[in-house]
Short mmCIF file of C-alpha atoms in Angstrom, two decimals:
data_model
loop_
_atom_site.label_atom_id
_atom_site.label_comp_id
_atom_site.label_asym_id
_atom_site.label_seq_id
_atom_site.Cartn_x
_atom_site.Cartn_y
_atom_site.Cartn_z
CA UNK A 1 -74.08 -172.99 63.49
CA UNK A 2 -73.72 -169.24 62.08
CA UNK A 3 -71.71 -167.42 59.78
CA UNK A 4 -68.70 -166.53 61.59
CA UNK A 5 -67.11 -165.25 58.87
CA UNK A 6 -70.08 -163.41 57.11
CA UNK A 7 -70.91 -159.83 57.45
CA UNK A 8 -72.36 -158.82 60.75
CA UNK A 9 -74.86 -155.23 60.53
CA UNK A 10 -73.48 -153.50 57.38
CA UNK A 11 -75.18 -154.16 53.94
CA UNK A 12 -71.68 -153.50 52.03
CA UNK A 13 -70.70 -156.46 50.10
CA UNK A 14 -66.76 -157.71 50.39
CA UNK A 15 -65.54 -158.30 46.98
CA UNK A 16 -65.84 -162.08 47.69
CA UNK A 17 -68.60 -161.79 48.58
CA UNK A 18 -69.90 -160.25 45.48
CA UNK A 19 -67.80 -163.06 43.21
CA UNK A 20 -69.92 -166.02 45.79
CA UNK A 21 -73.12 -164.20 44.36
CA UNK A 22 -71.99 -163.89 40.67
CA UNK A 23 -70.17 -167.27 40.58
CA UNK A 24 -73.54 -169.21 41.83
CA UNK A 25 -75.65 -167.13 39.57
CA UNK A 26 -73.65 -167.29 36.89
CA UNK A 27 -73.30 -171.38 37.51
CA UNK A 28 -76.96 -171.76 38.08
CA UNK A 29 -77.81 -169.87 34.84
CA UNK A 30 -75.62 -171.82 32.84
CA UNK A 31 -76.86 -175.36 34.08
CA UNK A 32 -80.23 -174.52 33.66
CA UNK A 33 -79.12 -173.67 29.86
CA UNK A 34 -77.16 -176.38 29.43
CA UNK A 35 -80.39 -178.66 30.87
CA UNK A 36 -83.19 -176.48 29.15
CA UNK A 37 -81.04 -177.33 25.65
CA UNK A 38 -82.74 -180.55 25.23
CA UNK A 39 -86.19 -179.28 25.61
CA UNK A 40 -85.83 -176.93 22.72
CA UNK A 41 -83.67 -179.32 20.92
CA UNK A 42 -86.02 -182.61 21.63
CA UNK A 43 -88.56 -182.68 18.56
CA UNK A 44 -85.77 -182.20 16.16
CA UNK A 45 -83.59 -185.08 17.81
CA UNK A 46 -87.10 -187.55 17.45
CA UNK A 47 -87.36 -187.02 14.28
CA UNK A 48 -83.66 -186.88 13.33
CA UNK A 49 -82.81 -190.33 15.15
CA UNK A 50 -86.62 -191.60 14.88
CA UNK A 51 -87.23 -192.02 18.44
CA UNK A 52 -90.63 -193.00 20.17
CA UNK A 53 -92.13 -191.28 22.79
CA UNK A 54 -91.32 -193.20 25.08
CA UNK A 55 -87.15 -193.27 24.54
CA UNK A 56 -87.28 -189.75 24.26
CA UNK A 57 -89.54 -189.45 27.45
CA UNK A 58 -86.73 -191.81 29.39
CA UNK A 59 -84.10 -188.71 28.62
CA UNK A 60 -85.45 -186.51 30.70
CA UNK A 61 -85.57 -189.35 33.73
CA UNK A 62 -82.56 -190.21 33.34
CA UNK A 63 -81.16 -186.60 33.98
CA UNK A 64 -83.43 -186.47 37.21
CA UNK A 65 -81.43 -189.71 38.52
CA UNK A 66 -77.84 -188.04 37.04
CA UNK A 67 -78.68 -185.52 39.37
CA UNK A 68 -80.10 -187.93 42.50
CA UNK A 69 -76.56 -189.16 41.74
CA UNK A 70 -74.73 -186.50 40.99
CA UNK A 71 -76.30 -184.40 44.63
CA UNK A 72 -75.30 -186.90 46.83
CA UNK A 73 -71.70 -187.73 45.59
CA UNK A 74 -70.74 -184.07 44.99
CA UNK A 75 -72.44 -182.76 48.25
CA UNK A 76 -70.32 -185.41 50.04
CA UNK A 77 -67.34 -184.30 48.16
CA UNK A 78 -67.84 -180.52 49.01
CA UNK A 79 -68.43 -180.93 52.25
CA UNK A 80 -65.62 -182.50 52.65
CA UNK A 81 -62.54 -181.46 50.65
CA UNK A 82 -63.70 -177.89 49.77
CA UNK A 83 -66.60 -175.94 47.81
CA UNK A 84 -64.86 -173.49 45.70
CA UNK A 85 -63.03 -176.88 43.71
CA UNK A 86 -66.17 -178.68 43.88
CA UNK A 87 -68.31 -176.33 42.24
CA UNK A 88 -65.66 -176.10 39.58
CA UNK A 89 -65.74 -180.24 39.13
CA UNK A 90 -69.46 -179.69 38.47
CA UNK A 91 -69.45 -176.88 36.46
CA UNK A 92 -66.68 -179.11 34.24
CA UNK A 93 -68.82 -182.18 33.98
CA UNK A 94 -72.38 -180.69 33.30
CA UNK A 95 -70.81 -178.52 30.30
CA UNK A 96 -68.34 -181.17 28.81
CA UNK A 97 -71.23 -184.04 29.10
CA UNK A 98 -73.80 -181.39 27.51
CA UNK A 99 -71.11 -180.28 24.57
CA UNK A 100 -70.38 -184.05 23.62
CA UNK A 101 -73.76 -184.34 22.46
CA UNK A 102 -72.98 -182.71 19.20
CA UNK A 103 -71.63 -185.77 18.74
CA UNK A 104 -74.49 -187.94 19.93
CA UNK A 105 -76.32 -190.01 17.28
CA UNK A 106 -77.87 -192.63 19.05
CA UNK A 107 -80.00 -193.09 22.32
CA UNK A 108 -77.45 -195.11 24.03
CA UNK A 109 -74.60 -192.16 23.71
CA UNK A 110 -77.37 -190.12 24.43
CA UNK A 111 -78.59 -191.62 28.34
CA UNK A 112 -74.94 -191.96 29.07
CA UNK A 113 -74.36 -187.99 28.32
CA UNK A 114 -77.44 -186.76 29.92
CA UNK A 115 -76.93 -188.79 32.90
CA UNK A 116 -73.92 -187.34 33.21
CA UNK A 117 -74.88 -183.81 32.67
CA UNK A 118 -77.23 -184.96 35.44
CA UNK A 119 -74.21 -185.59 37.81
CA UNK A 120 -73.00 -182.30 37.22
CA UNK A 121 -76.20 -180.11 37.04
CA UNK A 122 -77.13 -182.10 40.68
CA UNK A 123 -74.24 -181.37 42.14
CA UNK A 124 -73.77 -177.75 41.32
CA UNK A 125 -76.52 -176.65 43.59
CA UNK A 126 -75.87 -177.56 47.22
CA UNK A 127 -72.50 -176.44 47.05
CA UNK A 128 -73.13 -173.45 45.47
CA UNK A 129 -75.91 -172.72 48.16
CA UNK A 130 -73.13 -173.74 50.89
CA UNK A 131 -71.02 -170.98 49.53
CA UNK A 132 -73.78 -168.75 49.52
CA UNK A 133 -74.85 -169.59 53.21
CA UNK A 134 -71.25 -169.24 54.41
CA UNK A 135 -70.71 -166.17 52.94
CA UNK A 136 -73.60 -163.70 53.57
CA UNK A 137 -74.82 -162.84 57.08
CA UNK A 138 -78.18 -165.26 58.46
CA UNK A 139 -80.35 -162.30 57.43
CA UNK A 140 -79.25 -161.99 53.58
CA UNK A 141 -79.12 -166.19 53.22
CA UNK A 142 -82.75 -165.67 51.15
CA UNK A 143 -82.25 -162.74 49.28
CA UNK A 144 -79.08 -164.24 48.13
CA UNK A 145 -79.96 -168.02 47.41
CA UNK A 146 -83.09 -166.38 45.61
CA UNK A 147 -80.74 -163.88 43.53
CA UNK A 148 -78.91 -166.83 42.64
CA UNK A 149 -82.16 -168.79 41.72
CA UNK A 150 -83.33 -165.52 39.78
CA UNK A 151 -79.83 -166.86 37.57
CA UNK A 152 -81.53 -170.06 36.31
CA UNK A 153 -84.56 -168.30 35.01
CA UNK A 154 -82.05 -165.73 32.89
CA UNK A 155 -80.47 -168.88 31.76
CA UNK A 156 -84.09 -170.33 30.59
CA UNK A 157 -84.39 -166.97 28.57
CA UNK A 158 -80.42 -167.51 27.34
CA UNK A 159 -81.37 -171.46 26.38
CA UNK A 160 -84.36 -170.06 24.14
CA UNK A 161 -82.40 -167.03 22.42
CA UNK A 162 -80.22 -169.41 21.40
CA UNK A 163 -82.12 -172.31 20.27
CA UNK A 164 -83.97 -170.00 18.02
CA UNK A 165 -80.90 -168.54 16.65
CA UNK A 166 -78.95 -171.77 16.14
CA UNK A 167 -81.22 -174.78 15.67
CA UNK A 168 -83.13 -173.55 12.22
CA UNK A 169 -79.53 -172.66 10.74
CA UNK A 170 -77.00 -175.16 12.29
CA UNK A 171 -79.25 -178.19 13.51
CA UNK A 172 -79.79 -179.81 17.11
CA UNK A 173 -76.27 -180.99 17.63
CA UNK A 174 -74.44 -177.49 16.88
CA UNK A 175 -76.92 -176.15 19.37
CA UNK A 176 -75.25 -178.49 22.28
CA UNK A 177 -71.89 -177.12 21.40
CA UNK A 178 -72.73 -174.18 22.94
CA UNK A 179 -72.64 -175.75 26.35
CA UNK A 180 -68.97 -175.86 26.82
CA UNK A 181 -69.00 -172.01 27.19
CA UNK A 182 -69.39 -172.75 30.96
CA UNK A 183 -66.19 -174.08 31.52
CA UNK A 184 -64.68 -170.38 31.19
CA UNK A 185 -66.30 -169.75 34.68
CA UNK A 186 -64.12 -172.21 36.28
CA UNK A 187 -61.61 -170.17 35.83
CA UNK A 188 -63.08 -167.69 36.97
CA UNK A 189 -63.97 -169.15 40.11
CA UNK A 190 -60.69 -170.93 40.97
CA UNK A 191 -58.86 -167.35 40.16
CA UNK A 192 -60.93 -165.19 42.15
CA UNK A 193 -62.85 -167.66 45.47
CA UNK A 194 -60.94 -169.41 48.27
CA UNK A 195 -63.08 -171.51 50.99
CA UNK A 196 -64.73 -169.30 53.55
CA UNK A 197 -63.42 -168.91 57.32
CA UNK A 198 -66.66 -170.89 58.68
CA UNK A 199 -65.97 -174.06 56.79
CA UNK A 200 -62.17 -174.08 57.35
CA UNK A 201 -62.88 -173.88 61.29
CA UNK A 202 -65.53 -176.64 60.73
CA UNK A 203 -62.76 -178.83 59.60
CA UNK A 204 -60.44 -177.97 62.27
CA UNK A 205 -62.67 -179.07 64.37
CA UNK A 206 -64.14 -182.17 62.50
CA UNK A 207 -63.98 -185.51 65.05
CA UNK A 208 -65.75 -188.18 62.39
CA UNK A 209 -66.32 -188.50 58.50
CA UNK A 210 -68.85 -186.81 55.88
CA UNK A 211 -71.39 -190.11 55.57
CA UNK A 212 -71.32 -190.35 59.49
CA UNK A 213 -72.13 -186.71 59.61
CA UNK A 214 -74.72 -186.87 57.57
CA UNK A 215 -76.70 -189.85 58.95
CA UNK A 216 -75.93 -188.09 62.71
CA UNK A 217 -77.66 -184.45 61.39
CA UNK A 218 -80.02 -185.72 59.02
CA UNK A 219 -81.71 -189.28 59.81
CA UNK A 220 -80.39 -190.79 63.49
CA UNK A 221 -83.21 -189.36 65.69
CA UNK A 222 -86.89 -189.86 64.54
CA UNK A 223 -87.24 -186.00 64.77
CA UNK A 224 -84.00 -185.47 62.56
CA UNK A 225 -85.10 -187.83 60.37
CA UNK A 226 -88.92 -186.36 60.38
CA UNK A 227 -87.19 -182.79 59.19
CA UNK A 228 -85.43 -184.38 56.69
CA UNK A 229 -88.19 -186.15 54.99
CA UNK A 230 -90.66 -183.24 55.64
CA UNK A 231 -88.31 -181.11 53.52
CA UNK A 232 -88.02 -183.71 50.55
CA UNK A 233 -91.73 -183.68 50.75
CA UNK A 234 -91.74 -179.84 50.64
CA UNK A 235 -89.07 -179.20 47.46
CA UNK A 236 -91.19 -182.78 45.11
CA UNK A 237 -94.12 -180.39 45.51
CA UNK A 238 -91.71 -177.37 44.77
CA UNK A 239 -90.82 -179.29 41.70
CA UNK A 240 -93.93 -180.87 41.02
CA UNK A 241 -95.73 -177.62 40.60
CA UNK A 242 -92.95 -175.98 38.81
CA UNK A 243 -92.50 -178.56 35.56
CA UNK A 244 -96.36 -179.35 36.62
CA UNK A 245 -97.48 -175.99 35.62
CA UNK A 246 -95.29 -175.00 32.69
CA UNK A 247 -94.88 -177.82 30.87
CA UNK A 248 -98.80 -178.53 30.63
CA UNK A 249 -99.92 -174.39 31.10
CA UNK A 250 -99.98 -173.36 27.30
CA UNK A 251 -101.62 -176.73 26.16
CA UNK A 252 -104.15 -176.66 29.05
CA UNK A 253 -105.28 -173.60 27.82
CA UNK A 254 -105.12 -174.24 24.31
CA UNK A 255 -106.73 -177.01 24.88
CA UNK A 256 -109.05 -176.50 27.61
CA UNK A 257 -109.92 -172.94 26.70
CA UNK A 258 -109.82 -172.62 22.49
CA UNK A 259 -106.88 -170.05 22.94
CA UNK A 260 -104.04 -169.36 20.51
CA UNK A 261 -100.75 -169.09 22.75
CA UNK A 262 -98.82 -167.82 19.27
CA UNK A 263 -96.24 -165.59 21.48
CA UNK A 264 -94.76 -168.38 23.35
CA UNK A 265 -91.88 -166.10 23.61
CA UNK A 266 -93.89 -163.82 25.13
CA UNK A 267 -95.17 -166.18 27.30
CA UNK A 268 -91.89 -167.76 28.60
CA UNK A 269 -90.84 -164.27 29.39
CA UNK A 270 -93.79 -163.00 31.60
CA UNK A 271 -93.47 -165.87 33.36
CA UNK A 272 -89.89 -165.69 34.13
CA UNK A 273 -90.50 -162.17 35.21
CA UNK A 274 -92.99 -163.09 37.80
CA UNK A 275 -91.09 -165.93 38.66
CA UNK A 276 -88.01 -164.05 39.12
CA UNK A 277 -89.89 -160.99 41.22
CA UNK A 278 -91.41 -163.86 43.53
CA UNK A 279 -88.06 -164.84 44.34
CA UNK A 280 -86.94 -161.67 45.49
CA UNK A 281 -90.16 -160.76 47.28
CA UNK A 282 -90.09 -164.11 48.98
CA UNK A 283 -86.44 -164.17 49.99
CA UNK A 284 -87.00 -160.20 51.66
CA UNK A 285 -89.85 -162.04 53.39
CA UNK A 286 -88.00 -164.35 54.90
CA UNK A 287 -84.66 -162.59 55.84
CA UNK A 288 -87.25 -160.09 57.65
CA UNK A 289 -90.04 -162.33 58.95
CA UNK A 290 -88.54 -165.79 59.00
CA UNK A 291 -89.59 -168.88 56.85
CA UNK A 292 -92.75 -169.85 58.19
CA UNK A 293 -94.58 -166.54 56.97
CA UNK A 294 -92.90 -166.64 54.09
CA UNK A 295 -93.78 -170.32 53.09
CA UNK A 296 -96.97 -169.92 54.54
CA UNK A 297 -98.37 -166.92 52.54
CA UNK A 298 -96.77 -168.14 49.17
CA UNK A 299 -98.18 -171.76 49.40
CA UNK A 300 -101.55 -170.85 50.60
CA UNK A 301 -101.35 -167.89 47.47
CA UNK A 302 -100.39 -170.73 45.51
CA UNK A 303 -103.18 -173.01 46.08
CA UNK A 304 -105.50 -170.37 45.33
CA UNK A 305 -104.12 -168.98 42.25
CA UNK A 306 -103.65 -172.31 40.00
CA UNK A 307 -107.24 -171.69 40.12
CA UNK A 308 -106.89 -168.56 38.36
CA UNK A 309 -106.00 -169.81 35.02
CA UNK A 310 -109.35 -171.06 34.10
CA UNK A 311 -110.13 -167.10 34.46
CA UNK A 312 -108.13 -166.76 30.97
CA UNK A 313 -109.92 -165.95 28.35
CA UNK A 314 -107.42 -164.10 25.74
CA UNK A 315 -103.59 -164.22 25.34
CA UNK A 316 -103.10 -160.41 27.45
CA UNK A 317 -104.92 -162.75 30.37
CA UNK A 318 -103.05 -165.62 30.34
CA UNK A 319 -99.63 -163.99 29.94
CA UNK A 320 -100.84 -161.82 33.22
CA UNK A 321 -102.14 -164.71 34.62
CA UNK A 322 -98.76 -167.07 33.93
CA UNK A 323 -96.58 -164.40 35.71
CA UNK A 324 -98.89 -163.99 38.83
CA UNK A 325 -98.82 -167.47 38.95
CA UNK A 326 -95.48 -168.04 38.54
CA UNK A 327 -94.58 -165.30 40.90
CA UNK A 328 -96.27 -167.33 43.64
CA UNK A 329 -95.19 -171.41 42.33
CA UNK A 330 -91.63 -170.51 41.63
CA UNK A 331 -91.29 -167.90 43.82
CA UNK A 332 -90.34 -169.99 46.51
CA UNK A 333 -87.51 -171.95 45.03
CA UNK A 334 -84.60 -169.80 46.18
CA UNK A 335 -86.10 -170.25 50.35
CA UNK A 336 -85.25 -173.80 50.03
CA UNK A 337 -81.41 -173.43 50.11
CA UNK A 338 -81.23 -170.65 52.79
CA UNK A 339 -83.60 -172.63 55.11
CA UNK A 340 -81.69 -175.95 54.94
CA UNK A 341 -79.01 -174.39 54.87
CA UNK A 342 -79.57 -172.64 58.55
CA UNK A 343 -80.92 -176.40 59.77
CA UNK A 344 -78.51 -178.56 59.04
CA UNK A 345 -74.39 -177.62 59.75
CA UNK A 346 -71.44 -176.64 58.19
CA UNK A 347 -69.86 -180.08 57.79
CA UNK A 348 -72.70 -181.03 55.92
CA UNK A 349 -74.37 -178.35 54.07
CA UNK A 350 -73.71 -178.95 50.36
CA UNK A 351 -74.73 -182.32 50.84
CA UNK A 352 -78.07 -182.09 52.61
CA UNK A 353 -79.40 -179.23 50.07
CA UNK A 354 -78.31 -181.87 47.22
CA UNK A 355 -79.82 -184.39 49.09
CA UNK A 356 -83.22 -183.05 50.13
CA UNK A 357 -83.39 -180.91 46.56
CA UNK A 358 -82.39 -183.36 44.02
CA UNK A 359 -85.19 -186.09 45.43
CA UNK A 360 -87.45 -183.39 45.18
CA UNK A 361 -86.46 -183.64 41.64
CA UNK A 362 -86.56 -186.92 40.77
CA UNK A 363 -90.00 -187.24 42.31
CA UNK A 364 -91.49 -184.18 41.12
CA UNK A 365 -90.71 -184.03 37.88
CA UNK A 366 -93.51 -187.23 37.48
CA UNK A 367 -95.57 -184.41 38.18
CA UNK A 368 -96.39 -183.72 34.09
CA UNK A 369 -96.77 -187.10 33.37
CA UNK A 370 -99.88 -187.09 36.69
CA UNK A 371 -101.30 -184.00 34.91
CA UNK A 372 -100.72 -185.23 31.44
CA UNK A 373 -103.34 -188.67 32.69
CA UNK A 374 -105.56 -186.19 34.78
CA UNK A 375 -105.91 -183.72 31.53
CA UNK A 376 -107.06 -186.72 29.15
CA UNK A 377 -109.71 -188.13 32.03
CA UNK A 378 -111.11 -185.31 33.57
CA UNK A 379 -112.00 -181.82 33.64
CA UNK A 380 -109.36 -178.30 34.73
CA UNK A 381 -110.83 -178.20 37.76
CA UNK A 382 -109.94 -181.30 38.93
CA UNK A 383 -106.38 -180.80 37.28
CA UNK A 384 -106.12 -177.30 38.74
CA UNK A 385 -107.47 -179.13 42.22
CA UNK A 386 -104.95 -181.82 42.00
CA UNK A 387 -101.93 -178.74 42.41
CA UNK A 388 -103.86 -177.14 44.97
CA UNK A 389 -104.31 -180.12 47.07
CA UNK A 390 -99.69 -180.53 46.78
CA UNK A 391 -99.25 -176.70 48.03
CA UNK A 392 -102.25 -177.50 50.88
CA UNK A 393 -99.49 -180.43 51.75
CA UNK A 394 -96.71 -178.43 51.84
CA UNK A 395 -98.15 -176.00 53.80
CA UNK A 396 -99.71 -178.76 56.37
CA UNK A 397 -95.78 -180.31 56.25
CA UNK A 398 -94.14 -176.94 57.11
CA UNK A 399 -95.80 -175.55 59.65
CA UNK A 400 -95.02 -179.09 61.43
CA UNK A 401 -91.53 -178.24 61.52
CA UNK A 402 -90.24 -177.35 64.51
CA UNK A 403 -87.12 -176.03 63.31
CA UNK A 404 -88.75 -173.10 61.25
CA UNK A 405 -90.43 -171.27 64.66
CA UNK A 406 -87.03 -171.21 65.97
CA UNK A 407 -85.92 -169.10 62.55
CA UNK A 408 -88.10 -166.56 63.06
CA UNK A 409 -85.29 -163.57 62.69
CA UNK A 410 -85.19 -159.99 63.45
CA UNK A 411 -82.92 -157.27 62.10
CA UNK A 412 -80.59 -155.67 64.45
#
């Protein structure tokens, strides 16, 4: 189904369209600072509250499932009664759960609040990548889902700027307080969006409900089904290589290597700049040459270039190395959303991206804890090998799909 409603030739943005783009940005950038405050805020909370490794480990799994959870219920919920509200219910629950945890001092309180920061964070992004895709033309959906992925990273660099500011002088639990700033954009976005022309004809014309929708476009024929799990397969190595890669980078190469990674600022911001440029290169790629050249040369570059970090040999290297790297990994991120969103239809948009993305998540994100065993057994090859081998996958997986040859576009 295509935009009706979405700009045909001209590259002139509408007004709403330009509050779609800053709304999901915006949103994106302040869940992933909301999500990113517990990784800056985790060794003070162990020691504060005396936690093992192994409670404080469960807090980050229990925010994957939040957002299993939270993708599934809120894509259902978007896709039928409306994005613009929905987006605003998640935006509400991911900052409320993540500002009541100045007041958490005990693990308990704690699982309860991430999981429901989970919920919110999981069911931010398939809406908000339904807006997108119902607001832009077919050949601006990557560009724009990537623009609005380019938003989490500046929210990574927001999470740290503030951590450093406020943790050493306030503590860990003023820190989360921060995280009800969000809830200003709902204002925002209720003031200044209203549902788009294409999903307001879709439920004119809507003969059965959301669930039944979803099994019939997603899972009732073997070759529906096939797509489906071929994408999930696709976004867990998305994921896997994404937390994969920099949560166990530095310490590889600290480890691995006898470097000093002292500007870890430094290093976060490199990174984010490559990531962020891969996203825009990729997403031009695909609006201009369609998906399967642009998944194929970034996963392919990908397998190849984990391979390059055993090249670094001094802190200039690795921080070059980290963005190239991460231009290539994370680059991709953003072409996950436009693509499923031009597969699957309007009635069911929001929640097939939550679907499809958010087990992506709650797989992947084992991925540190595989690299963590692999580092303590074995050499950086064979860790290095082990990511390759996930993009060769993904690669092998997409270029099975039969739905991308059909995507190939062309500009008018």
């Amino acid at each position: 189904m295509e935009n009706t409603n979405a700009l045909t030739h001209s590259h002139a943005f509408t007004k709403n369209q330009k509050w779609v783009i800053a709304s999901t940005s915006s949103g994106f950038a302040l869940e992933n600072m909301d999500v990113l405050f517990l990784s800056f805020a985790m060794s003070s909370m162990i020691g504060q509250l005396h936690l093992s490794g192994g409670a404080a480990g469960l807090i980050g799994s229990i925010t994957n499932l939040g957002m299993l959870f939270g993708g599934i219920m809120f894509g259902l919920i978007g896709d039928r009664f409306g994005r613009v509200k929905t987006f605003t219910y998640t935006i509400f629950i991911f900052a409320f759960a993540t500002a009541m945890m100045a007041f958490a001092n005990n693990i308990t309180l704690i699982y309860i609040l991430r999981f429901l920061a989970g919920i919110g964070a999981g069911g931010e992004y398939g809406v908000g990548i339904a807006m997108i895709a119902e607001s832009f033309h077919k050949n601006q959906i990557g560009k724009m889902t990537s623009v609005a992925a380019i938003g989490g990273q500046i929210g990574a660099i927001l999470a740290a700027i503030t951590a450093a500011i406020v943790i050493p002088h306030l503590g860990w639990h003023a820190l989360f307080l921060v995280g009800i700033v969000p809830v200003v954009l709902t204002y925002f976005v209720r003031r200044h969006l209203s549902e788009t022309a294409e999903f307001v004809q879709a439920k004119k014309q809507e003969k059965e409900s959301t669930s039944k929708a979803v099994f019939k476009y997603m899972f009732s024929s073997p070759k529906l089904a096939y797509q489906s799990f071929a994408l999930m397969i696709m976004t867990t190595v998305q994921i896997a290589g994404y937390f994969g890669l920099m949560n166990w980078l530095p310490i590889i190469v600290q480890k691995q290597l006898g470097l000093s990674v002292s500007g870890s600022s430094l290093w976060m911001i490199s990174t984010i700049i490559g990531m962020s440029l891969g996203m825009i290169t990729f997403g031009s790629i695909l609006d201009f040459f369609g998906p399967r050249r642009a998944f194929g040369i970034f996963l392919i570059a990908s397998a190849a270039m984990v391979f390059t970090i055993t090249l670094a040999h001094n802190t200039i290297s690795l921080l070059i190395i980290g963005a190239i790297v991460g231009f290539f990994s994370n680059g991709m991120f953003g072409g996950y959303g436009a693509v499923i969103s031009r597969l699957y239809p309007t009635e069911i948009r929001s929640t097939a991206n939550n679907i499809i993305v958010n087990i992506g998540r709650a797989i992947g994100g084992f991925s540190s804890v595989v690299i963590g065993i692999l580092m303590d057994n074995y050499s950086l090859t064979v860790v290095m090998g082990f990511l390759s081998i996930l993009y060769i996958i993904s690669f092998m997986t997409m270029i099975t799909l039969p739905g991308l040859k059909k995507m190939t576009l062309k500009r008018a």
